[in-house]
mmCIF file of C-alpha atoms and ligand atoms in Angstrom:
data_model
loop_
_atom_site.group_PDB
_atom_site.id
_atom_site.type_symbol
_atom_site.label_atom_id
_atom_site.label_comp_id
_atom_site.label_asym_id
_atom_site.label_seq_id
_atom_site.Cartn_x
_atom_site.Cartn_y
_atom_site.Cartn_z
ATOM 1 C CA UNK A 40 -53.963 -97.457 -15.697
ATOM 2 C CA UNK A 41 -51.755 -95.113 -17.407
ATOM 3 C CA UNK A 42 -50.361 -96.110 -20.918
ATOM 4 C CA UNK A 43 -47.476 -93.429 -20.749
ATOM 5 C CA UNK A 44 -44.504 -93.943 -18.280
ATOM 6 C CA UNK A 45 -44.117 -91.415 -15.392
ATOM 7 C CA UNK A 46 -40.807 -89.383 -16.048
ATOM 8 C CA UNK A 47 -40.852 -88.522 -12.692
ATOM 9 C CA UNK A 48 -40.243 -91.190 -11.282
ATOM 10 C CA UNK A 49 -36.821 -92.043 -13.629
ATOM 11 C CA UNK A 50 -33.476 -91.095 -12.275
ATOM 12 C CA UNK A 51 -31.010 -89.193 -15.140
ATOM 13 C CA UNK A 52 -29.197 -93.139 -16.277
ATOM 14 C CA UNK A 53 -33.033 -94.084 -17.040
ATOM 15 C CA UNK A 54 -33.972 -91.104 -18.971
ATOM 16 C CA UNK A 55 -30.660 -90.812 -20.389
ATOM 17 C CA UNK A 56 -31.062 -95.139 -21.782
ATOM 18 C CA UNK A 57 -35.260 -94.452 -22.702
ATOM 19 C CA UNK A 58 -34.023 -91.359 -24.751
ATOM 20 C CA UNK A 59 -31.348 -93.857 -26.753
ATOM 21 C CA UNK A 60 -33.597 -96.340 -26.739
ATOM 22 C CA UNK A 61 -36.180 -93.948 -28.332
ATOM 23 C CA UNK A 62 -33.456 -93.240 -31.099
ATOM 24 C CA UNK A 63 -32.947 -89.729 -29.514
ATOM 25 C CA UNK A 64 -28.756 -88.345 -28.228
ATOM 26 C CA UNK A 65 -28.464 -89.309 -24.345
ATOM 27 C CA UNK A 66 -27.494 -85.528 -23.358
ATOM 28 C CA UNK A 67 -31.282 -84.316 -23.764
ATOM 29 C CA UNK A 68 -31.695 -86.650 -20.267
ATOM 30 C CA UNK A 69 -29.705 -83.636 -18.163
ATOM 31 C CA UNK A 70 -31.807 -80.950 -19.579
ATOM 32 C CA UNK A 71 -35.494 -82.629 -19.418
ATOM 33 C CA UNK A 72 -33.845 -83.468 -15.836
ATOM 34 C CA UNK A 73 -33.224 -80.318 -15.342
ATOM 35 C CA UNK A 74 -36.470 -78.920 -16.565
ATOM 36 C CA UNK A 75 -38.402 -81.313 -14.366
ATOM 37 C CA UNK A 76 -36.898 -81.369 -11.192
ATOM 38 C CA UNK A 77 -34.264 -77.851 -11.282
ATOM 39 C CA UNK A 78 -37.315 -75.819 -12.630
ATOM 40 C CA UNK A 79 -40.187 -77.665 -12.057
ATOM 41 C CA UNK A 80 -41.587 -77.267 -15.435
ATOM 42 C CA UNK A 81 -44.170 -80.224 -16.283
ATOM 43 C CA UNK A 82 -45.171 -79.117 -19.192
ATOM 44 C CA UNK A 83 -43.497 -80.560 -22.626
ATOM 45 C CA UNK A 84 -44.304 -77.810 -24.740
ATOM 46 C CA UNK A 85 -42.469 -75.194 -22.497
ATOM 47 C CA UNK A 86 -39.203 -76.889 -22.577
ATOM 48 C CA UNK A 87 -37.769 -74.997 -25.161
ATOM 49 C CA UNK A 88 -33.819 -75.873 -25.104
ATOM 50 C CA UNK A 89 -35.715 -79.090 -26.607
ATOM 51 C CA UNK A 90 -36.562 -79.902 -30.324
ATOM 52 C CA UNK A 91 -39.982 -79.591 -31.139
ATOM 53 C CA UNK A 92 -40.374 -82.598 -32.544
ATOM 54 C CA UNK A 93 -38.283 -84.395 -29.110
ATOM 55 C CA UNK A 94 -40.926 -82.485 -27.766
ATOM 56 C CA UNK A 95 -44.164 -84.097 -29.182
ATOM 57 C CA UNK A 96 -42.201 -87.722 -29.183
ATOM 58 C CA UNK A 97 -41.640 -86.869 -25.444
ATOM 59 C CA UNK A 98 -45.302 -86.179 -24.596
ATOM 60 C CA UNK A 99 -46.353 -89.085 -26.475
ATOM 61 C CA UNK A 100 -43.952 -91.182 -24.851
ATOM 62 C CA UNK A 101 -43.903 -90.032 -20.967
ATOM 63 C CA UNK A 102 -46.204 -88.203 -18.437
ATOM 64 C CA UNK A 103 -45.414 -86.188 -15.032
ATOM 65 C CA UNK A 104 -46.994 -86.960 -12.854
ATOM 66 C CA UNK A 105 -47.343 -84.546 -10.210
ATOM 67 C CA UNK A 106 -48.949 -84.285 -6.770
ATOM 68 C CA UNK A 107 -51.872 -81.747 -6.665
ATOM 69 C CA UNK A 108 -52.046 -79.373 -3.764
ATOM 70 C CA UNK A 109 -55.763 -80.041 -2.278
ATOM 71 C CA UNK A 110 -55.521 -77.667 1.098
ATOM 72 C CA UNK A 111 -52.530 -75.798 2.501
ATOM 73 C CA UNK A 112 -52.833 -74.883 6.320
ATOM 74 C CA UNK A 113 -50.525 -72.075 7.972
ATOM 75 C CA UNK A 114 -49.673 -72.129 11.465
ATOM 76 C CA UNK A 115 -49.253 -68.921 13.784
ATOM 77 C CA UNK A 116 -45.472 -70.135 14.073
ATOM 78 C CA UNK A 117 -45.401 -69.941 9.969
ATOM 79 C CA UNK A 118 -45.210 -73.718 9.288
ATOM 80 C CA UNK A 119 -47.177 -74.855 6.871
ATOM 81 C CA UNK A 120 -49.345 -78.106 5.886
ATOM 82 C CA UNK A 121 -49.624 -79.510 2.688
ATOM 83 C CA UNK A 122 -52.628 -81.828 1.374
ATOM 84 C CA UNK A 123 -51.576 -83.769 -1.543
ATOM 85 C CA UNK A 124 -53.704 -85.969 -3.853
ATOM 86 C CA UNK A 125 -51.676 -88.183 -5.839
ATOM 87 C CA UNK A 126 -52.620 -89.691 -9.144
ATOM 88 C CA UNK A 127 -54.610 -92.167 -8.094
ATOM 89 C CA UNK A 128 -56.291 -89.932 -5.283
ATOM 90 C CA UNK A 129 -54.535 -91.039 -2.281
ATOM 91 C CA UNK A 130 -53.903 -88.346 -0.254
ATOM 92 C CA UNK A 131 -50.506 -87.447 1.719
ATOM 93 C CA UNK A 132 -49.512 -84.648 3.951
ATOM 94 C CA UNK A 133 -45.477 -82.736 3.354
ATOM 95 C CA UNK A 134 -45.067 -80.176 5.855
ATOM 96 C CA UNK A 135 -42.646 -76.595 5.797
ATOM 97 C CA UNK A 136 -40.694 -75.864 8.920
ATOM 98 C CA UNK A 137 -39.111 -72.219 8.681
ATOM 99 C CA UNK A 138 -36.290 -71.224 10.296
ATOM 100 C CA UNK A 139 -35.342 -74.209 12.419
ATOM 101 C CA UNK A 140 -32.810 -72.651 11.940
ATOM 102 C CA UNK A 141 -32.650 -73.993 8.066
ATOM 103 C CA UNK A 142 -35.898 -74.260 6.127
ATOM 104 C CA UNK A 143 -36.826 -77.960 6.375
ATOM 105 C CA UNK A 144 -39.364 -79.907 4.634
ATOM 106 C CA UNK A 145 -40.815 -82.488 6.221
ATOM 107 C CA UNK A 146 -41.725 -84.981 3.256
ATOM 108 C CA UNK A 147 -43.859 -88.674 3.440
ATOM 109 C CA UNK A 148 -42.498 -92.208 1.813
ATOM 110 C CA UNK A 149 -46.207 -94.120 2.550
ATOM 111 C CA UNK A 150 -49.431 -93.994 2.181
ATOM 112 C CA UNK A 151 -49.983 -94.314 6.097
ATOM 113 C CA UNK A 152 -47.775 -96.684 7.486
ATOM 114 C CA UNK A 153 -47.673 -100.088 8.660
ATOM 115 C CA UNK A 154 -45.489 -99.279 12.184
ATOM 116 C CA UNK A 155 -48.877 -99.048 14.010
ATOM 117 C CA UNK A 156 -46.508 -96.694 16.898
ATOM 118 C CA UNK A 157 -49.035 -96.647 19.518
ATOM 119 C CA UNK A 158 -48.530 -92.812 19.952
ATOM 120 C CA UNK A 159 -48.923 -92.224 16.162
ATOM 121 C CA UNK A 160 -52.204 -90.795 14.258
ATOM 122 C CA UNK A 161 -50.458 -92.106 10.972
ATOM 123 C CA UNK A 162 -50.128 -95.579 12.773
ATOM 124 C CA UNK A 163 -54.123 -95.632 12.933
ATOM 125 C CA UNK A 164 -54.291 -95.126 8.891
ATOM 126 C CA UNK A 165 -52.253 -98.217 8.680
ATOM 127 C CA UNK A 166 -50.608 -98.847 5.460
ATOM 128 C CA UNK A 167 -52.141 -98.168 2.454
ATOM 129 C CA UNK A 168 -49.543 -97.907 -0.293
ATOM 130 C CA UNK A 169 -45.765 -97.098 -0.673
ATOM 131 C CA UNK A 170 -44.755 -93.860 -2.384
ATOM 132 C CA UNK A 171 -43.111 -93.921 -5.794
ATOM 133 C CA UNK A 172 -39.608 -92.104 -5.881
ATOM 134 C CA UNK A 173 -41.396 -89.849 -7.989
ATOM 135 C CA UNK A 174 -44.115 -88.754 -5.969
ATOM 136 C CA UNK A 175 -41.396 -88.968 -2.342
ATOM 137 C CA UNK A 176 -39.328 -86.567 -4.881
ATOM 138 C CA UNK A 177 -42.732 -84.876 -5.942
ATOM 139 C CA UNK A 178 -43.584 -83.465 -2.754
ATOM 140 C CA UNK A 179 -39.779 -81.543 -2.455
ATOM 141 C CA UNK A 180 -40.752 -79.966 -6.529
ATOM 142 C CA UNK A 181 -44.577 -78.934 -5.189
ATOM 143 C CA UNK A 182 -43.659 -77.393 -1.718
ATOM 144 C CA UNK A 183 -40.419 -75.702 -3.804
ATOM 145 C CA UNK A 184 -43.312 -74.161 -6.186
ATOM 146 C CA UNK A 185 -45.738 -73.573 -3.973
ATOM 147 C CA UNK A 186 -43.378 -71.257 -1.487
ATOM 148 C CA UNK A 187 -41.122 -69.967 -4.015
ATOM 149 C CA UNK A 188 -38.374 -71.376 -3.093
ATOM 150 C CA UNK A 189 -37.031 -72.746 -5.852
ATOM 151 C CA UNK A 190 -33.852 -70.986 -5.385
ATOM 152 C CA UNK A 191 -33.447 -71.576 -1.709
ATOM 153 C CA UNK A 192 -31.702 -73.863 0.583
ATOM 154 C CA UNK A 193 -33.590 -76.289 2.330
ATOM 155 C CA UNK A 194 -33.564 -79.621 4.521
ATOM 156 C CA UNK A 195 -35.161 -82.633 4.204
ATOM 157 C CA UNK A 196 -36.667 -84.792 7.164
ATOM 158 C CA UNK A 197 -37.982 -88.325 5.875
ATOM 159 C CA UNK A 198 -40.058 -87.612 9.240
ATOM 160 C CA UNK A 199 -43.620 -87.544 7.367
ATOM 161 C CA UNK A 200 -46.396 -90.201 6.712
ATOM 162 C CA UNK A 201 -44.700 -93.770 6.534
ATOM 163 C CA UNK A 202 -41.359 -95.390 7.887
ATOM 164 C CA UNK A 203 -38.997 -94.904 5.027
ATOM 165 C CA UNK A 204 -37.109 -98.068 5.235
ATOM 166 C CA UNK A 205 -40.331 -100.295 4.582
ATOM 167 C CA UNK A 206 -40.302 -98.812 0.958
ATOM 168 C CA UNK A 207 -36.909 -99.331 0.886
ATOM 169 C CA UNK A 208 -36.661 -98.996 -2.677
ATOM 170 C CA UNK A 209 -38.009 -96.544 -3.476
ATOM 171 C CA UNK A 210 -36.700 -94.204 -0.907
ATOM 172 C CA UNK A 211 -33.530 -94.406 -1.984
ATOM 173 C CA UNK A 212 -34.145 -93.544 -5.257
ATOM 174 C CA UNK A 213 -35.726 -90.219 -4.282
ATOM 175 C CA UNK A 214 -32.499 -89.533 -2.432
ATOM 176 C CA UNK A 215 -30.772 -90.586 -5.782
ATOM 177 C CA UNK A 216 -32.958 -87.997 -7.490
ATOM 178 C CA UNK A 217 -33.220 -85.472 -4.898
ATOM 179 C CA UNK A 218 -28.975 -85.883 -4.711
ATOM 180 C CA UNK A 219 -28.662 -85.251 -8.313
ATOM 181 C CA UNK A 220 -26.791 -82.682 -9.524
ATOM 182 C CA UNK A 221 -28.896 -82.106 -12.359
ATOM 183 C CA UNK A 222 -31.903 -81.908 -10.222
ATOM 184 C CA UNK A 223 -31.901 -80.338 -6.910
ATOM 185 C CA UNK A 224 -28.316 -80.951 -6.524
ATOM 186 C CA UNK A 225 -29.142 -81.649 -2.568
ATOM 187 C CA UNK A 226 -26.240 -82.447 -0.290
ATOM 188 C CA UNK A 227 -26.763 -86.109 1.079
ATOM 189 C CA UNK A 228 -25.872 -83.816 4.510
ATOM 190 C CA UNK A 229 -29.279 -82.043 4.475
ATOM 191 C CA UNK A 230 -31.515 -85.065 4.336
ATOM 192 C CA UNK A 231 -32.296 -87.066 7.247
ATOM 193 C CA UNK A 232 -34.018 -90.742 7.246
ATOM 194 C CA UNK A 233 -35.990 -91.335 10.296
ATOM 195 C CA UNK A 234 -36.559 -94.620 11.108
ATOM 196 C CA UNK A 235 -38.151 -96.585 13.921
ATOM 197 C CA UNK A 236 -35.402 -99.278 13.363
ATOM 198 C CA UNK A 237 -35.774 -101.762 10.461
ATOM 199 C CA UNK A 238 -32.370 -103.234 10.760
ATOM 200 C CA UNK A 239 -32.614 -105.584 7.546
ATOM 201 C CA UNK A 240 -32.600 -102.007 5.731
ATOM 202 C CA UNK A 241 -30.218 -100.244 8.555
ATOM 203 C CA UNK A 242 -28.116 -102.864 7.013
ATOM 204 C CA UNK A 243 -28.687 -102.105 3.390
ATOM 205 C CA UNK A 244 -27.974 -98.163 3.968
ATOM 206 C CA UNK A 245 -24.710 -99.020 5.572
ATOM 207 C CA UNK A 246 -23.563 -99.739 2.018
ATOM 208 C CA UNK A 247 -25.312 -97.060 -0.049
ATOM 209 C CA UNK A 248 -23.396 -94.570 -1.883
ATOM 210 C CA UNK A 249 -25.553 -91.750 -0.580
ATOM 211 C CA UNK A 250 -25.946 -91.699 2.930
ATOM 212 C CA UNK A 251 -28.081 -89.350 3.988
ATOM 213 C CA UNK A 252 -28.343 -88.889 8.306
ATOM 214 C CA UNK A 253 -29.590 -90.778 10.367
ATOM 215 C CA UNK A 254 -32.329 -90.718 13.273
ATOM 216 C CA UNK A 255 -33.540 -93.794 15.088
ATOM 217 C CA UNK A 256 -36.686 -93.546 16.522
ATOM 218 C CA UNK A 257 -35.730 -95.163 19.733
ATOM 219 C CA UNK A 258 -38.887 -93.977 22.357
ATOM 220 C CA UNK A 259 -37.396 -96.466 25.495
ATOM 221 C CA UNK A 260 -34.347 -98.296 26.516
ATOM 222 C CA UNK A 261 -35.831 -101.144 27.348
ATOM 223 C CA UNK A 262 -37.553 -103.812 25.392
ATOM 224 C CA UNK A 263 -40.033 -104.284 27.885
ATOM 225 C CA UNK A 264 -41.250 -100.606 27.206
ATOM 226 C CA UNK A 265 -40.494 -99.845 23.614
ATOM 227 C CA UNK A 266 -42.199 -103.388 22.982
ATOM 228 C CA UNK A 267 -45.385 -101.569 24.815
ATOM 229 C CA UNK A 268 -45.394 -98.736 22.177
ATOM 230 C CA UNK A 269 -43.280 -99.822 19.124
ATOM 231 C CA UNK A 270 -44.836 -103.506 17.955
ATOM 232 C CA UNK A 271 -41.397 -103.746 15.692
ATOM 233 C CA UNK A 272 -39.524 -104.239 18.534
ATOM 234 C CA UNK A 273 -40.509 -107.907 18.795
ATOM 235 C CA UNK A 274 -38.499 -108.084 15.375
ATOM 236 C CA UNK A 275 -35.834 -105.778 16.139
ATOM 237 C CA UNK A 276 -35.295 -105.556 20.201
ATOM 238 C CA UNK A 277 -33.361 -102.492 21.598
ATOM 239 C CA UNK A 278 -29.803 -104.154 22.138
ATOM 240 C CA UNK A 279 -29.797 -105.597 18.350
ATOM 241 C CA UNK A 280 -30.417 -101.097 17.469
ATOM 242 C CA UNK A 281 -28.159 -100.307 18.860
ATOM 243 C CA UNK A 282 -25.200 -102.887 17.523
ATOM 244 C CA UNK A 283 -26.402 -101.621 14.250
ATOM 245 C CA UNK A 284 -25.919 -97.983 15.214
ATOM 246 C CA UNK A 285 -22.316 -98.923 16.453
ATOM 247 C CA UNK A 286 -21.115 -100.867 13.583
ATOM 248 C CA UNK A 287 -23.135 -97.992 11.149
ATOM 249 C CA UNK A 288 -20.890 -96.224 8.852
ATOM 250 C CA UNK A 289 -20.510 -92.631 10.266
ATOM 251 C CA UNK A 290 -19.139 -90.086 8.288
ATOM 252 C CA UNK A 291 -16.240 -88.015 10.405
ATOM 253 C CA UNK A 292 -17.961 -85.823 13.000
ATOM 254 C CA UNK A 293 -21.403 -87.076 12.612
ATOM 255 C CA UNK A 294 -23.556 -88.826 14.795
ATOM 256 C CA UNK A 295 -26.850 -90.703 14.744
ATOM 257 C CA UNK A 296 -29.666 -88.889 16.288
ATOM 258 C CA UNK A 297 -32.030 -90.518 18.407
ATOM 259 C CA UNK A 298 -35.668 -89.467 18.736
ATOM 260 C CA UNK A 299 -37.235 -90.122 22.321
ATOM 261 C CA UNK A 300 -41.178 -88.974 21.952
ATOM 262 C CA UNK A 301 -41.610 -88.754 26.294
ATOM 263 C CA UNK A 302 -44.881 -90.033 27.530
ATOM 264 C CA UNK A 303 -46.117 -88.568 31.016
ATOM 265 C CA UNK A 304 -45.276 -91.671 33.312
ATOM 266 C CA UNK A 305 -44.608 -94.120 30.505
ATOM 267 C CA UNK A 306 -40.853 -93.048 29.569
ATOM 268 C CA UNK A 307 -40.226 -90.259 31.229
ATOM 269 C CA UNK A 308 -38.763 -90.731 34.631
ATOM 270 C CA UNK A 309 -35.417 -89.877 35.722
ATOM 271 C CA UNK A 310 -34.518 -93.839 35.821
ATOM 272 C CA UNK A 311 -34.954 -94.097 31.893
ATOM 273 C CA UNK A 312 -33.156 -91.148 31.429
ATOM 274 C CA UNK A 313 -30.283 -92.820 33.017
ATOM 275 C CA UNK A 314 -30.864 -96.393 31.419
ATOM 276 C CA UNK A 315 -31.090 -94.104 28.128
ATOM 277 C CA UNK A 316 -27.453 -92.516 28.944
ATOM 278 C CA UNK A 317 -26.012 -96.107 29.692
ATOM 279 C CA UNK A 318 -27.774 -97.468 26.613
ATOM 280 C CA UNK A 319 -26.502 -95.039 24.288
ATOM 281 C CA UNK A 320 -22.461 -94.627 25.862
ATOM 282 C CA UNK A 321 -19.914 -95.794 23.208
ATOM 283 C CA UNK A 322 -22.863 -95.051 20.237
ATOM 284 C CA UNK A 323 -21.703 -91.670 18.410
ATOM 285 C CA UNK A 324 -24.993 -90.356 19.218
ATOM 286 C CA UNK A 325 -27.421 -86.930 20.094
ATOM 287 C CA UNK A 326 -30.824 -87.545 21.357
ATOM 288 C CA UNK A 327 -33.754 -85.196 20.526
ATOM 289 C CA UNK A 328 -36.310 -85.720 23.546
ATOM 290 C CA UNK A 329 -39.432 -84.697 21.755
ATOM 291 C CA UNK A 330 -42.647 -84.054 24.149
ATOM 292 C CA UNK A 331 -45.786 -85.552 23.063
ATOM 293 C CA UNK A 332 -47.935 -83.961 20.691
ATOM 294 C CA UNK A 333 -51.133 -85.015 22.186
ATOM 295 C CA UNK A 334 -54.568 -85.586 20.085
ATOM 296 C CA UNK A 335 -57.966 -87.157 19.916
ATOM 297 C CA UNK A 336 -56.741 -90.974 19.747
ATOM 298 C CA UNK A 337 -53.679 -91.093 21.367
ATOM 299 C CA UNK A 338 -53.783 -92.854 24.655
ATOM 300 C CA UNK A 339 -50.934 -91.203 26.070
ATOM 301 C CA UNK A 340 -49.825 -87.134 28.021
ATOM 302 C CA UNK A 341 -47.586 -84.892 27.591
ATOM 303 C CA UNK A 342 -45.005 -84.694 30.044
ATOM 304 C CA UNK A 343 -44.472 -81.539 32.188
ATOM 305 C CA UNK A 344 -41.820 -79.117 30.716
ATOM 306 C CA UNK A 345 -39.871 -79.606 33.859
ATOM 307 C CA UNK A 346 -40.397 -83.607 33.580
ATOM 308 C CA UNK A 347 -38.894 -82.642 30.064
ATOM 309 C CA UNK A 348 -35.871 -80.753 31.853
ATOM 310 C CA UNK A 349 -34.728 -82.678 34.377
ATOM 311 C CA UNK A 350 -34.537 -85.283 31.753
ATOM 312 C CA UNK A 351 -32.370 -83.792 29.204
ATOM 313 C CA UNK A 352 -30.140 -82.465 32.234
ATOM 314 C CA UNK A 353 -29.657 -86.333 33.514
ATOM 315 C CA UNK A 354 -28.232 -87.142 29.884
ATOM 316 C CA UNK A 355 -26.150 -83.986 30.141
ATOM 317 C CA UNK A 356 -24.773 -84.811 32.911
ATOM 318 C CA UNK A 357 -23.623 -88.038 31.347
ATOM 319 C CA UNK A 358 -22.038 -86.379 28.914
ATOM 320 C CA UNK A 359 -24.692 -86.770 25.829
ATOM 321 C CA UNK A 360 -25.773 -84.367 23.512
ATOM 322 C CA UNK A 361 -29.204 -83.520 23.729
ATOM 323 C CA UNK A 362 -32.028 -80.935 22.257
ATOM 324 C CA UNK A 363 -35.353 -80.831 22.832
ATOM 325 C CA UNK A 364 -37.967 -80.659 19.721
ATOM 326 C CA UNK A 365 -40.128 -77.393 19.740
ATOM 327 C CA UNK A 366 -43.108 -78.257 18.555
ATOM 328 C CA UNK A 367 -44.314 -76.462 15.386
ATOM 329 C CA UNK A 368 -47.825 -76.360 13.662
ATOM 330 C CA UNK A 369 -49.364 -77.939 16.813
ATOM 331 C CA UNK A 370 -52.497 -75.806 15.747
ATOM 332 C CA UNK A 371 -52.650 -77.240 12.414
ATOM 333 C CA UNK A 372 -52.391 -81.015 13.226
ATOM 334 C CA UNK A 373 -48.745 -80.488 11.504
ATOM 335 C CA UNK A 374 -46.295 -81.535 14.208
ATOM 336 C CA UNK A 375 -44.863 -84.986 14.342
ATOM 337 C CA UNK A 376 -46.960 -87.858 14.901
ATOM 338 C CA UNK A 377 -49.895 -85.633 13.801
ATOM 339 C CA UNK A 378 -50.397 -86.510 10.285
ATOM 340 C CA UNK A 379 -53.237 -88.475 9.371
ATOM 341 C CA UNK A 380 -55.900 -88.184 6.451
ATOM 342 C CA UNK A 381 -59.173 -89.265 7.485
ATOM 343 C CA UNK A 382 -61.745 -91.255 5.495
ATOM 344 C CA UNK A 383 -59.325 -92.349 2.815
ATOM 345 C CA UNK A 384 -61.038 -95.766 3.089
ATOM 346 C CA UNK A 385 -63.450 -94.823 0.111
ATOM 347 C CA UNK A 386 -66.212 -96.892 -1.599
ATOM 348 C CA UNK A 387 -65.350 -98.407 -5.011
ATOM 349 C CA UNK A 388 -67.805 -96.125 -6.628
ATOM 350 C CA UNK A 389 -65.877 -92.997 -5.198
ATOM 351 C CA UNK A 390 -62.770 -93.958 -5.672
ATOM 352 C CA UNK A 391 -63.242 -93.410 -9.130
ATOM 353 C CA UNK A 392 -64.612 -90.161 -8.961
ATOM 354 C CA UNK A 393 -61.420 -89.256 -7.462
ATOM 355 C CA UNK A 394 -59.240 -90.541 -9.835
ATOM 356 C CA UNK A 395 -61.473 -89.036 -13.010
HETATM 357 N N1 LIG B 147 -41.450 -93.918 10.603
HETATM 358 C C1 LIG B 147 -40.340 -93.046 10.842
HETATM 359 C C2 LIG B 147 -40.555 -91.603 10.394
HETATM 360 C C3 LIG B 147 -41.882 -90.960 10.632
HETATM 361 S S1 LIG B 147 -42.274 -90.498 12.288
HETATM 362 C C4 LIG B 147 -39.941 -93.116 12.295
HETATM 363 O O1 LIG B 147 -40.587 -93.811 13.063
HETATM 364 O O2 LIG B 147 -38.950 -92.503 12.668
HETATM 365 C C5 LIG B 147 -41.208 -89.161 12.688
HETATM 366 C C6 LIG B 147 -41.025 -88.979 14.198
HETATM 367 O O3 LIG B 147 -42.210 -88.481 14.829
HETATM 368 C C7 LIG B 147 -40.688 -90.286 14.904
HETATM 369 O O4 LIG B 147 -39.650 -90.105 15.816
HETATM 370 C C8 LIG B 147 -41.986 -90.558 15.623
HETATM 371 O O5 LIG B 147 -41.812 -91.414 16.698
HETATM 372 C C9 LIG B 147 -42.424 -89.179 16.033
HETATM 373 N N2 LIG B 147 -43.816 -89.126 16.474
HETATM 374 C C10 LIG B 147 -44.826 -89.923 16.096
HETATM 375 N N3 LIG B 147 -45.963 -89.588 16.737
HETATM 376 C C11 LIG B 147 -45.671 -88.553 17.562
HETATM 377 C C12 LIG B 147 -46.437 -87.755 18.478
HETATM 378 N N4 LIG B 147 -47.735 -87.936 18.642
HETATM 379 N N5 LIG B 147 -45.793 -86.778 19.138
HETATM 380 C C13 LIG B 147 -44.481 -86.554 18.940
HETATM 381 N N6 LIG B 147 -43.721 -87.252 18.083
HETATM 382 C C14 LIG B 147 -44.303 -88.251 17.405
#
């Protein structure tokens, strides 16, 4: 569909080889890296450190591709929702947290996703297409535009549309980009990768360079539950989770988080709270309980705050660490679990009109 390459999507050692292989010196890599992703200039002409003529040979030669910001939604508590249409007029949602305490930015790796989590609007979209690193990376350079905060500090939660180990690939080279010191320079220490457990990759990311943290979408400790609401869990069953969290390379003082969405009389009685507790002891671990966000579709309640509680204080008292996740941008369909775009299933004919 597109005859020039997306330069997006390239980490520096690609851009730095396509340059040589172009006939052009390998250092102009760190400063159209730079420009693209430290900046967020997409524009050839306005890169001016560059040679006009690297310029036009440049333009010929690559594109940027870039999602476009279709809606943005605010929320009373200040988060706020992106719309994205990608190139070929998919759409994906990114979402700003302020002041968690950090600024976070809750970014997508799918096109809907394939997990089908039975308490999940994405889940309903099903999966549509993996992300390029590009357009996972894309979403950090829009939102960074978009709220001025090009300068800032930020987070990153892989907590968006899509489980983030089923594009593998991909993923990891955003966090490659995203890591790069020519680029956004992030500490691996401010991303985290949410997954629901695909140990095949768990296994992979034991032995990648950048290691970003780690939550583990865990929802019940035992299979007989988590089987009810996570259909992965035939694959990948509780006790083989957690072996992988034990043997899982933890940097000094970290710990894996694990996220525990409680379902009014599903998950949430004082019994799983203590088969949670005897689950997780000997796991370096901290578990975020994180109440439902109910909606239209989801066959499940909200616990009670003091269901919520009591909970959290039964892990306390056995000695694990554990938060419970406020919910932000409940008003706006932004909090977790909540993003879906409707009516991407388009005919052929409009489909096109999209991408023209
Ligand atoms: N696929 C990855 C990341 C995306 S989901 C994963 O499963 O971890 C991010 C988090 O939001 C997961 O913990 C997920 O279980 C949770 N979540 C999904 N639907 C939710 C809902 N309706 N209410 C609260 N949390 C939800």
């Amino acid at each position: 569909m597109f005859d020039r390459h997306d330069l997006a999507e390239m980490e520096l050692g690609e851009l730095e080889q396509a340059l040589e292989s172009m006939g052009h010196a390998r250092f102009h890599g760190r400063q159209l890296f730079q420009w693209v992703h430290k900046r967020g200039v997409t524009d050839f002409a306005d890169m001016t450190d560059l040679g006009r003529e690297l310029r036009s040979a440049l333009a010929a030669a690559f594109r940027i591709a870039t999602p476009d910001v279709i809606r943005r939604e605010t929320s009373s508590d200040g988060t706020t929702k992106f719309l994205l249409r990608l190139e070929d007029g998919h759409l994906i949602e990114s979402v700003y947290i302020p002041d968690t305490p950090a600024q976070t930015f809750c970014v997508s790796t799918q096109v809907g996703c394939a997990m089908k989590c039975g308490f999940c609007l994405t889940g309903k979209m099903g999966i549509i297409r993996n992300l390029t690193a590009g357009e996972i990376a894309g979403q950090v350079r829009v939102l960074t535009r978009e709220l001025g905060m090009l300068q800032s500090r930020f987070n990153i939660v892989l907590m968006g549309m899509g489980e983030p180990l089923h594009n593998y690939d991909e993923t990891m080279k955003a966090l490659r980009i995203l890591t790069d010191e020519y680029g956004f320079a992030m500490s691996p220490r401010r991303i985290t990768l949410s997954t629901v457990g695909l140990l095949s990759g768990l296994e992979k990311l034991a032995r990648e360079p950048i290691m970003p943290n780690l939550a583990i979408s865990l929802h019940a400790p035992t299979d007989e539950q988590r089987g009810a609401l996570v259909p992965i869990n035939k694959k990948y069953g509780v006790a083989d989770i957690i072996e992988a969290c034990k043997r899982f390379p933890l940097k000094r003082r970290s710990r894996i988080t694990f996220e525990y969405v409680m379902l009014a009389g599903v998950n949430d009685r004082p019994e799983d709270a203590r088969r949670l507790a005897r689950l997780l002891a000997g796991v370096k671990s901290k578990v975020n309980l994180i109440p439902l966000n109910a909606a239209a579709g989801i066959p499940f309640d909200r616990p009670s705050d003091e269901t919520v509680n009591r909970f959290a204080e039964i892990l306390a008292e056995r000695h694990l660490t554990v938060s419970v996740r406020k919910s932000r941008g409940r008003d706006i369909r932004a909090a977790c679990g909540q993003l879906i775009v409707e009516g991407q299933k388009r005919s052929a004919g409009q489909q096109l009109a999209v991408t023209m």
